[in-house]
Amino acid sequence: RALRTQPPTKRAQSGPPSALAGATAMTIKYDYSQIAISDKRMSEQQWLDSREKDEHRQTYLETKDSANTGFVEGLSGKIAGVQFATGDAPAGTIQISVVYTEWEEGMYAGVIAWNSKITARVVFSRDGQVVDEIQIHVEESASLYTPAPQQRLHTCGKKVGELAAHYILNTTK
């Protein structure tokens, strides 16, 4: 298995001290409004409209859920003492927005294979004000051992969550 990552790129950073320091609750939401899917760089609606079969549309929806589940697993698995929820953050608390900007399901069909990829901006905000923002890119190889896009994108989402957790831990020391 070959999971490739690039170190997160800081796009905005609060502090010192970090606005993330001392947070005991963070709420996660997912944003697909800026997504560019495949090498054709389609919007989500264009991608869904271009699928010939319902099962292909269903696979995409499953990969989204799988990546998002992975993100929460990666984040919560690295950070103790913080409650994570999904939805809109209550006033005064940290909102984590995972803004997907590039997405490739990848494919494995024996002799033909290409990687699954996610690029996302992870935006940390409080009461609508951005306090920190990073960009993360991860890829998972498509192979005999990782044939399903749901599996690969779960791994990608989990790595995005782990890298976001490392960012939080490193900026709140």
GROMACS .gro file of N, CA and C in nm:
model
  519
    1ARG      N    1   0.083  -0.119   0.000
    1ARG     CA    2   0.000   0.000   0.000
    1ARG      C    3   0.086   0.123   0.000
    2ALA      N    4   0.048   0.216  -0.078
    2ALA     CA    5   0.127   0.338  -0.083
    2ALA      C    6   0.035   0.458  -0.066
    3LEU      N    7   0.031   0.509   0.055
    3LEU     CA    8  -0.042   0.632   0.081
    3LEU      C    9   0.060   0.744   0.073
    4ARG      N   10   0.033   0.841  -0.012
    4ARG     CA   11   0.125   0.954  -0.026
    4ARG      C   12   0.059   1.079   0.028
    5THR      N   13   0.136   1.154   0.101
    5THR     CA   14   0.085   1.280   0.155
    5THR      C   15   0.189   1.388   0.134
    6GLN      N   16   0.140   1.510   0.133
    6GLN     CA   17   0.228   1.625   0.134
    6GLN      C   18   0.204   1.695   0.268
    7PRO      N   19   0.306   1.753   0.327
    7PRO     CA   20   0.283   1.825   0.453
    7PRO      C   21   0.177   1.933   0.432
    8PRO      N   22   0.092   1.954   0.532
    8PRO     CA   23  -0.009   2.059   0.518
    8PRO      C   24   0.055   2.195   0.490
    9THR      N   25  -0.009   2.271   0.407
    9THR     CA   26   0.032   2.407   0.376
    9THR      C   27  -0.052   2.501   0.461
   10LYS      N   28   0.013   2.586   0.541
   10LYS     CA   29  -0.060   2.683   0.622
   10LYS      C   30  -0.107   2.795   0.530
   11ARG      N   31  -0.236   2.826   0.539
   11ARG     CA   32  -0.293   2.935   0.461
   11ARG      C   33  -0.328   3.053   0.551
   12ALA      N   34  -0.354   3.023   0.680
   12ALA     CA   35  -0.381   3.126   0.780
   12ALA      C   36  -0.350   3.065   0.916
   13GLN      N   37  -0.293   3.144   1.005
   13GLN     CA   38  -0.262   3.090   1.137
   13GLN      C   39  -0.281   3.199   1.242
   14SER      N   40  -0.353   3.163   1.348
   14SER     CA   41  -0.377   3.257   1.457
   14SER      C   42  -0.264   3.249   1.558
   15GLY      N   43  -0.261   3.351   1.643
   15GLY     CA   44  -0.169   3.346   1.756
   15GLY      C   45  -0.029   3.392   1.726
   16PRO      N   46   0.064   3.367   1.818
   16PRO     CA   47   0.037   3.296   1.942
   16PRO      C   48  -0.039   3.385   2.041
   17PRO      N   49  -0.115   3.326   2.130
   17PRO     CA   50  -0.149   3.184   2.136
   17PRO      C   51  -0.252   3.149   2.029
   18SER      N   52  -0.255   3.024   1.993
   18SER     CA   53  -0.348   2.977   1.891
   18SER      C   54  -0.492   2.991   1.939
   19ALA      N   55  -0.578   3.031   1.847
   19ALA     CA   56  -0.721   3.039   1.878
   19ALA      C   57  -0.780   2.900   1.903
   20LEU      N   58  -0.706   2.797   1.865
   20LEU     CA   59  -0.753   2.659   1.885
   20LEU      C   60  -0.719   2.606   2.024
   21ALA      N   61  -0.627   2.675   2.095
   21ALA     CA   62  -0.583   2.629   2.227
   21ALA      C   63  -0.700   2.629   2.325
   22GLY      N   64  -0.710   2.522   2.401
   22GLY     CA   65  -0.811   2.513   2.504
   22GLY      C   66  -0.950   2.472   2.456
   23ALA      N   67  -0.965   2.450   2.326
   23ALA     CA   68  -1.097   2.409   2.275
   23ALA      C   69  -1.131   2.271   2.328
   24THR      N   70  -1.252   2.257   2.380
   24THR     CA   71  -1.298   2.127   2.430
   24THR      C   72  -1.404   2.066   2.340
   25ALA      N   73  -1.450   2.144   2.244
   25ALA     CA   74  -1.549   2.095   2.148
   25ALA      C   75  -1.521   2.159   2.012
   26MET      N   76  -1.531   2.078   1.908
   26MET     CA   77  -1.516   2.127   1.770
   26MET      C   78  -1.623   2.058   1.686
   27THR      N   79  -1.681   2.135   1.596
   27THR     CA   80  -1.788   2.083   1.512
   27THR      C   81  -1.742   2.084   1.366
   28ILE      N   82  -1.768   1.974   1.298
   28ILE     CA   83  -1.717   1.952   1.162
   28ILE      C   84  -1.830   1.961   1.061
   29LYS      N   85  -1.802   2.030   0.952
   29LYS     CA   86  -1.895   2.025   0.839
   29LYS      C   87  -1.812   2.011   0.712
   30TYR      N   88  -1.878   1.965   0.607
   30TYR     CA   89  -1.812   1.934   0.481
   30TYR      C   90  -1.868   2.024   0.372
   31ASP      N   91  -1.778   2.074   0.287
   31ASP     CA   92  -1.815   2.170   0.184
   31ASP      C   93  -1.766   2.117   0.049
   32TYR      N   94  -1.859   2.093  -0.041
   32TYR     CA   95  -1.826   2.042  -0.175
   32TYR      C   96  -1.845   2.150  -0.283
   33SER      N   97  -1.867   2.273  -0.241
   33SER     CA   98  -1.899   2.380  -0.338
   33SER      C   99  -1.780   2.417  -0.426
   34GLN      N  100  -1.658   2.384  -0.384
   34GLN     CA  101  -1.539   2.420  -0.462
   34GLN      C  102  -1.468   2.298  -0.520
   35ILE      N  103  -1.536   2.184  -0.518
   35ILE     CA  104  -1.474   2.058  -0.560
   35ILE      C  105  -1.454   2.053  -0.711
   36ALA      N  106  -1.341   1.995  -0.749
   36ALA     CA  107  -1.310   1.967  -0.890
   36ALA      C  108  -1.284   1.817  -0.898
   37ILE      N  109  -1.378   1.744  -0.958
   37ILE     CA  110  -1.371   1.599  -0.959
   37ILE      C  111  -1.306   1.550  -1.088
   38SER      N  112  -1.212   1.460  -1.072
   38SER     CA  113  -1.139   1.392  -1.180
   38SER      C  114  -1.051   1.490  -1.257
   39ASP      N  115  -0.983   1.437  -1.357
   39ASP     CA  116  -0.898   1.524  -1.439
   39ASP      C  117  -0.981   1.618  -1.526
   40LYS      N  118  -1.112   1.594  -1.533
   40LYS     CA  119  -1.203   1.683  -1.608
   40LYS      C  120  -1.247   1.802  -1.523
   41ARG      N  121  -1.212   1.799  -1.391
   41ARG     CA  122  -1.238   1.908  -1.298
   41ARG      C  123  -1.386   1.950  -1.297
   42MET      N  124  -1.472   1.850  -1.281
   42MET     CA  125  -1.617   1.872  -1.281
   42MET      C  126  -1.666   1.912  -1.142
   43SER      N  127  -1.776   1.989  -1.141
   43SER     CA  128  -1.844   2.014  -1.014
   43SER      C  129  -1.914   1.885  -0.973
   44GLU      N  130  -1.961   1.882  -0.850
   44GLU     CA  131  -2.030   1.763  -0.802
   44GLU      C  132  -2.152   1.732  -0.889
   45GLN      N  133  -2.231   1.832  -0.922
   45GLN     CA  134  -2.350   1.809  -1.004
   45GLN      C  135  -2.313   1.762  -1.144
   46GLN      N  136  -2.211   1.823  -1.203
   46GLN     CA  137  -2.166   1.778  -1.336
   46GLN      C  138  -2.121   1.632  -1.331
   47TRP      N  139  -2.048   1.597  -1.225
   47TRP     CA  140  -2.000   1.459  -1.211
   47TRP      C  141  -2.118   1.362  -1.201
   48LEU      N  142  -2.212   1.394  -1.114
   48LEU     CA  143  -2.328   1.306  -1.097
   48LEU      C  144  -2.408   1.294  -1.227
   49ASP      N  145  -2.426   1.407  -1.296
   49ASP     CA  146  -2.500   1.405  -1.424
   49ASP      C  147  -2.429   1.325  -1.532
   50SER      N  148  -2.296   1.319  -1.524
   50SER     CA  149  -2.220   1.249  -1.628
   50SER      C  150  -2.214   1.098  -1.607
   51ARG      N  151  -2.255   1.049  -1.490
   51ARG     CA  152  -2.251   0.905  -1.463
   51ARG      C  153  -2.360   0.834  -1.542
   52GLU      N  154  -2.323   0.727  -1.607
   52GLU     CA  155  -2.417   0.655  -1.693
   52GLU      C  156  -2.512   0.564  -1.615
   53LYS      N  157  -2.469   0.517  -1.500
   53LYS     CA  158  -2.550   0.422  -1.423
   53LYS      C  159  -2.573   0.475  -1.282
   54ASP      N  160  -2.689   0.440  -1.227
   54ASP     CA  161  -2.719   0.479  -1.088
   54ASP      C  162  -2.614   0.426  -0.993
   55GLU      N  163  -2.561   0.307  -1.018
   55GLU     CA  164  -2.462   0.249  -0.927
   55GLU      C  165  -2.334   0.332  -0.923
   56HIS      N  166  -2.301   0.401  -1.034
   56HIS     CA  167  -2.183   0.488  -1.035
   56HIS      C  168  -2.208   0.613  -0.951
   57ARG      N  169  -2.330   0.666  -0.958
   57ARG     CA  170  -2.365   0.780  -0.873
   57ARG      C  171  -2.363   0.737  -0.726
   58GLN      N  172  -2.415   0.616  -0.699
   58GLN     CA  173  -2.416   0.565  -0.562
   58GLN      C  174  -2.274   0.546  -0.509
   59THR      N  175  -2.184   0.497  -0.594
   59THR     CA  176  -2.045   0.479  -0.553
   59THR      C  177  -1.985   0.612  -0.510
   60TYR      N  178  -2.011   0.718  -0.587
   60TYR     CA  179  -1.958   0.849  -0.550
   60TYR      C  180  -2.013   0.892  -0.413
   61LEU      N  181  -2.143   0.877  -0.391
   61LEU     CA  182  -2.202   0.916  -0.264
   61LEU      C  183  -2.142   0.834  -0.149
   62GLU      N  184  -2.116   0.706  -0.175
   62GLU     CA  185  -2.052   0.621  -0.074
   62GLU      C  186  -1.908   0.666  -0.047
   63THR      N  187  -1.837   0.709  -0.150
   63THR     CA  188  -1.699   0.754  -0.128
   63THR      C  189  -1.698   0.882  -0.044
   64LYS      N  190  -1.796   0.970  -0.065
   64LYS     CA  191  -1.806   1.091   0.018
   64LYS      C  192  -1.824   1.053   0.164
   65ASP      N  193  -1.920   0.966   0.190
   65ASP     CA  194  -1.946   0.924   0.328
   65ASP      C  195  -1.823   0.857   0.388
   66SER      N  196  -1.757   0.776   0.308
   66SER     CA  197  -1.639   0.702   0.355
   66SER      C  198  -1.525   0.797   0.390
   67ALA      N  199  -1.501   0.896   0.304
   67ALA     CA  200  -1.395   0.994   0.331
   67ALA      C  201  -1.428   1.076   0.455
   68ASN      N  202  -1.554   1.117   0.469
   68ASN     CA  203  -1.594   1.198   0.585
   68ASN      C  204  -1.583   1.119   0.715
   69THR      N  205  -1.624   0.992   0.711
   69THR     CA  206  -1.609   0.905   0.828
   69THR      C  207  -1.461   0.891   0.862
   70GLY      N  208  -1.378   0.872   0.760
   70GLY     CA  209  -1.234   0.862   0.781
   70GLY      C  210  -1.177   0.988   0.844
   71PHE      N  211  -1.224   1.104   0.797
   71PHE     CA  212  -1.175   1.231   0.853
   71PHE      C  213  -1.199   1.236   1.004
   72VAL      N  214  -1.321   1.205   1.046
   72VAL     CA  215  -1.354   1.209   1.189
   72VAL      C  216  -1.270   1.108   1.265
   73GLU      N  217  -1.253   0.987   1.209
   73GLU     CA  218  -1.170   0.886   1.275
   73GLU      C  219  -1.026   0.933   1.291
   74GLY      N  220  -0.970   0.992   1.184
   74GLY     CA  221  -0.833   1.039   1.190
   74GLY      C  222  -0.814   1.152   1.289
   75LEU      N  223  -0.908   1.244   1.293
   75LEU     CA  224  -0.902   1.358   1.383
   75LEU      C  225  -0.920   1.315   1.528
   76SER      N  226  -1.027   1.243   1.555
   76SER     CA  227  -1.057   1.207   1.693
   76SER      C  228  -0.962   1.101   1.748
   77GLY      N  229  -0.899   1.024   1.659
   77GLY     CA  230  -0.804   0.924   1.704
   77GLY      C  231  -0.672   0.981   1.752
   78LYS      N  232  -0.645   1.106   1.718
   78LYS     CA  233  -0.518   1.169   1.755
   78LYS      C  234  -0.533   1.273   1.865
   79ILE      N  235  -0.655   1.317   1.892
   79ILE     CA  236  -0.676   1.425   1.990
   79ILE      C  237  -0.766   1.377   2.102
   80ALA      N  238  -0.715   1.381   2.224
   80ALA     CA  239  -0.793   1.344   2.342
   80ALA      C  240  -0.850   1.470   2.407
   81GLY      N  241  -0.963   1.455   2.473
   81GLY     CA  242  -1.019   1.566   2.551
   81GLY      C  243  -1.097   1.667   2.471
   82VAL      N  244  -1.123   1.639   2.344
   82VAL     CA  245  -1.204   1.728   2.262
   82VAL      C  246  -1.322   1.648   2.209
   83GLN      N  247  -1.442   1.702   2.225
   83GLN     CA  248  -1.562   1.639   2.170
   83GLN      C  249  -1.580   1.687   2.027
   84PHE      N  250  -1.600   1.592   1.935
   84PHE     CA  251  -1.623   1.626   1.795
   84PHE      C  252  -1.766   1.592   1.758
   85ALA      N  253  -1.830   1.683   1.687
   85ALA     CA  254  -1.966   1.662   1.637
   85ALA      C  255  -1.969   1.710   1.492
   86THR      N  256  -2.076   1.680   1.421
   86THR     CA  257  -2.093   1.732   1.285
   86THR      C  258  -2.210   1.830   1.284
   87GLY      N  259  -2.202   1.926   1.193
   87GLY     CA  260  -2.306   2.027   1.180
   87GLY      C  261  -2.248   2.166   1.196
   88ASP      N  262  -2.333   2.257   1.243
   88ASP     CA  263  -2.291   2.395   1.264
   88ASP      C  264  -2.249   2.414   1.409
   89ALA      N  265  -2.135   2.478   1.429
   89ALA     CA  266  -2.080   2.498   1.563
   89ALA      C  267  -2.163   2.598   1.642
   90PRO      N  268  -2.185   2.569   1.770
   90PRO     CA  269  -2.250   2.668   1.858
   90PRO      C  270  -2.162   2.793   1.871
   91ALA      N  271  -2.223   2.904   1.905
   91ALA     CA  272  -2.151   3.030   1.920
   91ALA      C  273  -2.033   3.013   2.015
   92GLY      N  274  -1.921   3.074   1.978
   92GLY     CA  275  -1.803   3.074   2.062
   92GLY      C  276  -1.716   2.950   2.052
   93THR      N  277  -1.758   2.851   1.973
   93THR     CA  278  -1.680   2.728   1.961
   93THR      C  279  -1.618   2.718   1.822
   94ILE      N  280  -1.531   2.620   1.806
   94ILE     CA  281  -1.456   2.604   1.681
   94ILE      C  282  -1.535   2.524   1.578
   95GLN      N  283  -1.547   2.580   1.461
   95GLN     CA  284  -1.605   2.512   1.344
   95GLN      C  285  -1.489   2.465   1.258
   96ILE      N  286  -1.488   2.337   1.222
   96ILE     CA  287  -1.391   2.285   1.126
   96ILE      C  288  -1.467   2.260   0.996
   97SER      N  289  -1.429   2.331   0.892
   97SER     CA  290  -1.490   2.310   0.760
   97SER      C  291  -1.389   2.239   0.671
   98VAL      N  292  -1.427   2.122   0.623
   98VAL     CA  293  -1.344   2.048   0.529
   98VAL      C  294  -1.394   2.087   0.390
   99VAL      N  295  -1.315   2.170   0.323
   99VAL     CA  296  -1.354   2.221   0.191
   99VAL      C  297  -1.279   2.140   0.086
  100TYR      N  298  -1.350   2.048   0.024
  100TYR     CA  299  -1.287   1.963  -0.077
  100TYR      C  300  -1.266   2.044  -0.205
  101THR      N  301  -1.141   2.045  -0.253
  101THR     CA  302  -1.111   2.121  -0.375
  101THR      C  303  -1.072   2.031  -0.492
  102GLU      N  304  -1.015   1.914  -0.464
  102GLU     CA  305  -0.983   1.819  -0.571
  102GLU      C  306  -1.018   1.679  -0.521
  103TRP      N  307  -1.074   1.597  -0.613
  103TRP     CA  308  -1.123   1.465  -0.575
  103TRP      C  309  -1.107   1.372  -0.693
  104GLU      N  310  -1.046   1.261  -0.669
  104GLU     CA  311  -1.033   1.157  -0.772
  104GLU      C  312  -1.064   1.024  -0.706
  105GLU      N  313  -1.169   0.955  -0.754
  105GLU     CA  314  -1.203   0.825  -0.697
  105GLU      C  315  -1.095   0.721  -0.726
  106GLY      N  316  -1.028   0.737  -0.840
  106GLY     CA  317  -0.931   0.636  -0.881
  106GLY      C  318  -1.001   0.514  -0.935
  107MET      N  319  -0.922   0.418  -0.978
  107MET     CA  320  -0.980   0.297  -1.034
  107MET      C  321  -0.880   0.184  -1.025
  108TYR      N  322  -0.932   0.065  -1.006
  108TYR     CA  323  -0.848  -0.055  -1.014
  108TYR      C  324  -0.924  -0.158  -1.096
  109ALA      N  325  -0.864  -0.197  -1.206
  109ALA     CA  326  -0.923  -0.299  -1.294
  109ALA      C  327  -0.810  -0.385  -1.349
  110GLY      N  328  -0.740  -0.452  -1.260
  110GLY     CA  329  -0.633  -0.540  -1.304
  110GLY      C  330  -0.514  -0.464  -1.358
  111VAL      N  331  -0.501  -0.463  -1.489
  111VAL     CA  332  -0.385  -0.398  -1.551
  111VAL      C  333  -0.397  -0.246  -1.556
  112ILE      N  334  -0.517  -0.195  -1.532
  112ILE     CA  335  -0.539  -0.050  -1.534
  112ILE      C  336  -0.568  -0.004  -1.392
  113ALA      N  337  -0.493   0.094  -1.347
  113ALA     CA  338  -0.516   0.147  -1.213
  113ALA      C  339  -0.469   0.291  -1.206
  114TRP      N  340  -0.544   0.372  -1.133
  114TRP     CA  341  -0.493   0.505  -1.098
  114TRP      C  342  -0.540   0.539  -0.958
  115ASN      N  343  -0.459   0.623  -0.893
  115ASN     CA  344  -0.475   0.654  -0.752
  115ASN      C  345  -0.602   0.731  -0.721
  116SER      N  346  -0.649   0.714  -0.598
  116SER     CA  347  -0.752   0.799  -0.542
  116SER      C  348  -0.680   0.917  -0.478
  117LYS      N  349  -0.741   1.036  -0.488
  117LYS     CA  350  -0.675   1.157  -0.438
  117LYS      C  351  -0.778   1.251  -0.376
  118ILE      N  352  -0.736   1.317  -0.271
  118ILE     CA  353  -0.815   1.425  -0.213
  118ILE      C  354  -0.722   1.542  -0.186
  119THR      N  355  -0.765   1.661  -0.225
  119THR     CA  356  -0.704   1.785  -0.178
  119THR      C  357  -0.817   1.860  -0.108
  120ALA      N  358  -0.788   1.906   0.013
  120ALA     CA  359  -0.889   1.978   0.090
  120ALA      C  360  -0.825   2.091   0.167
  121ARG      N  361  -0.902   2.196   0.182
  121ARG     CA  362  -0.866   2.302   0.276
  121ARG      C  363  -0.941   2.272   0.405
  122VAL      N  364  -0.871   2.272   0.516
  122VAL     CA  365  -0.935   2.253   0.646
  122VAL      C  366  -0.934   2.391   0.712
  123VAL      N  367  -1.053   2.446   0.726
  123VAL     CA  368  -1.069   2.583   0.775
  123VAL      C  369  -1.124   2.579   0.917
  124PHE      N  370  -1.052   2.640   1.009
  124PHE     CA  371  -1.094   2.649   1.148
  124PHE      C  372  -1.148   2.791   1.170
  125SER      N  373  -1.270   2.799   1.221
  125SER     CA  374  -1.328   2.932   1.243
  125SER      C  375  -1.402   2.934   1.376
  126ARG      N  376  -1.422   3.055   1.425
  126ARG     CA  377  -1.502   3.078   1.545
  126ARG      C  378  -1.595   3.194   1.513
  127ASP      N  379  -1.724   3.171   1.530
  127ASP     CA  380  -1.826   3.273   1.504
  127ASP      C  381  -1.810   3.335   1.365
  128GLY      N  382  -1.780   3.251   1.266
  128GLY     CA  383  -1.771   3.297   1.127
  128GLY      C  384  -1.638   3.358   1.087
  129GLN      N  385  -1.547   3.375   1.182
  129GLN     CA  386  -1.416   3.434   1.153
  129GLN      C  387  -1.312   3.324   1.141
  130VAL      N  388  -1.242   3.320   1.027
  130VAL     CA  389  -1.137   3.220   1.008
  130VAL      C  390  -1.022   3.250   1.104
  131VAL      N  391  -0.982   3.148   1.181
  131VAL     CA  392  -0.869   3.165   1.272
  131VAL      C  393  -0.746   3.089   1.224
  132ASP      N  394  -0.764   2.978   1.158
  132ASP     CA  395  -0.655   2.899   1.102
  132ASP      C  396  -0.708   2.830   0.976
  133GLU      N  397  -0.617   2.804   0.883
  133GLU     CA  398  -0.655   2.731   0.763
  133GLU      C  399  -0.532   2.661   0.708
  134ILE      N  400  -0.550   2.533   0.672
  134ILE     CA  401  -0.442   2.455   0.611
  134ILE      C  402  -0.497   2.388   0.485
  135GLN      N  403  -0.406   2.352   0.397
  135GLN     CA  404  -0.443   2.274   0.279
  135GLN      C  405  -0.367   2.142   0.284
  136ILE      N  406  -0.438   2.033   0.254
  136ILE     CA  407  -0.381   1.899   0.263
  136ILE      C  408  -0.408   1.824   0.134
  137HIS      N  409  -0.307   1.751   0.087
  137HIS     CA  410  -0.323   1.664  -0.031
  137HIS      C  411  -0.277   1.523   0.005
  138VAL      N  412  -0.363   1.425  -0.023
  138VAL     CA  413  -0.329   1.285   0.001
  138VAL      C  414  -0.369   1.200  -0.119
  139GLU      N  415  -0.296   1.090  -0.139
  139GLU     CA  416  -0.326   0.993  -0.245
  139GLU      C  417  -0.313   0.853  -0.189
  140GLU      N  418  -0.399   0.764  -0.236
  140GLU     CA  419  -0.393   0.623  -0.200
  140GLU      C  420  -0.387   0.542  -0.329
  141SER      N  421  -0.291   0.452  -0.337
  141SER     CA  422  -0.274   0.369  -0.456
  141SER      C  423  -0.391   0.274  -0.473
  142ALA      N  424  -0.432   0.257  -0.596
  142ALA     CA  425  -0.532   0.156  -0.631
  142ALA      C  426  -0.457   0.029  -0.665
  143SER      N  427  -0.494  -0.080  -0.598
  143SER     CA  428  -0.421  -0.205  -0.618
  143SER      C  429  -0.513  -0.323  -0.589
  144LEU      N  430  -0.459  -0.440  -0.605
  144LEU     CA  431  -0.529  -0.562  -0.570
  144LEU      C  432  -0.575  -0.559  -0.424
  145TYR      N  433  -0.499  -0.493  -0.338
  145TYR     CA  434  -0.529  -0.486  -0.195
  145TYR      C  435  -0.625  -0.372  -0.161
  146THR      N  436  -0.638  -0.277  -0.250
  146THR     CA  437  -0.728  -0.162  -0.229
  146THR      C  438  -0.812  -0.140  -0.355
  147PRO      N  439  -0.894  -0.238  -0.393
  147PRO     CA  440  -0.966  -0.228  -0.520
  147PRO      C  441  -1.085  -0.131  -0.517
  148ALA      N  442  -1.147  -0.110  -0.401
  148ALA     CA  443  -1.269  -0.030  -0.394
  148ALA      C  444  -1.240   0.116  -0.367
  149PRO      N  445  -1.302   0.207  -0.443
  149PRO     CA  446  -1.280   0.350  -0.417
  149PRO      C  447  -1.326   0.392  -0.278
  150GLN      N  448  -1.431   0.329  -0.225
  150GLN     CA  449  -1.476   0.362  -0.090
  150GLN      C  450  -1.365   0.335   0.011
  151GLN      N  451  -1.294   0.227  -0.007
  151GLN     CA  452  -1.183   0.188   0.082
  151GLN      C  453  -1.069   0.289   0.071
  152ARG      N  454  -1.030   0.322  -0.052
  152ARG     CA  455  -0.918   0.416  -0.072
  152ARG      C  456  -0.952   0.555  -0.019
  153LEU      N  457  -1.074   0.601  -0.046
  153LEU     CA  458  -1.108   0.737  -0.003
  153LEU      C  459  -1.133   0.744   0.148
  154HIS      N  460  -1.170   0.634   0.210
  154HIS     CA  461  -1.175   0.631   0.357
  154HIS      C  462  -1.034   0.652   0.411
  155THR      N  463  -0.936   0.583   0.353
  155THR     CA  464  -0.796   0.599   0.395
  155THR      C  465  -0.750   0.742   0.372
  156CYS      N  466  -0.785   0.799   0.258
  156CYS     CA  467  -0.748   0.939   0.230
  156CYS      C  468  -0.812   1.033   0.332
  157GLY      N  469  -0.942   1.016   0.358
  157GLY     CA  470  -1.010   1.102   0.454
  157GLY      C  471  -0.950   1.089   0.592
  158LYS      N  472  -0.916   0.966   0.632
  158LYS     CA  473  -0.855   0.945   0.763
  158LYS      C  474  -0.721   1.017   0.773
  159LYS      N  475  -0.642   1.012   0.667
  159LYS     CA  476  -0.512   1.080   0.668
  159LYS      C  477  -0.530   1.232   0.674
  160VAL      N  478  -0.630   1.286   0.603
  160VAL     CA  479  -0.658   1.429   0.611
  160VAL      C  480  -0.692   1.465   0.757
  161GLY      N  481  -0.774   1.381   0.822
  161GLY     CA  482  -0.809   1.405   0.962
  161GLY      C  483  -0.688   1.398   1.054
  162GLU      N  484  -0.601   1.299   1.030
  162GLU     CA  485  -0.479   1.286   1.112
  162GLU      C  486  -0.388   1.407   1.095
  163LEU      N  487  -0.373   1.453   0.972
  163LEU     CA  488  -0.287   1.570   0.948
  163LEU      C  489  -0.348   1.696   1.009
  164ALA      N  490  -0.480   1.708   1.005
  164ALA     CA  491  -0.546   1.821   1.071
  164ALA      C  492  -0.524   1.813   1.222
  165ALA      N  493  -0.531   1.692   1.278
  165ALA     CA  494  -0.507   1.673   1.421
  165ALA      C  495  -0.364   1.713   1.458
  166HIS      N  496  -0.268   1.669   1.377
  166HIS     CA  497  -0.128   1.708   1.403
  166HIS      C  498  -0.111   1.859   1.399
  167TYR      N  499  -0.178   1.925   1.306
  167TYR     CA  500  -0.173   2.071   1.300
  167TYR      C  501  -0.226   2.131   1.430
  168ILE      N  502  -0.343   2.083   1.474
  168ILE     CA  503  -0.401   2.136   1.597
  168ILE      C  504  -0.305   2.114   1.715
  169LEU      N  505  -0.253   1.993   1.727
  169LEU     CA  506  -0.163   1.961   1.839
  169LEU      C  507  -0.036   2.045   1.834
  170ASN      N  508   0.019   2.065   1.714
  170ASN     CA  509   0.144   2.142   1.702
  170ASN      C  510   0.124   2.290   1.727
  171THR      N  511   0.006   2.343   1.695
  171THR     CA  512  -0.016   2.488   1.713
  171THR      C  513  -0.068   2.522   1.851
  172THR      N  514  -0.107   2.421   1.930
  172THR     CA  515  -0.163   2.450   2.062
  172THR      C  516  -0.070   2.404   2.174
  173LYS      N  517   0.054   2.369   2.141
  173LYS     CA  518   0.151   2.326   2.244
  173LYS      C  519   0.180   2.439   2.341
   0.00000   0.00000   0.00000
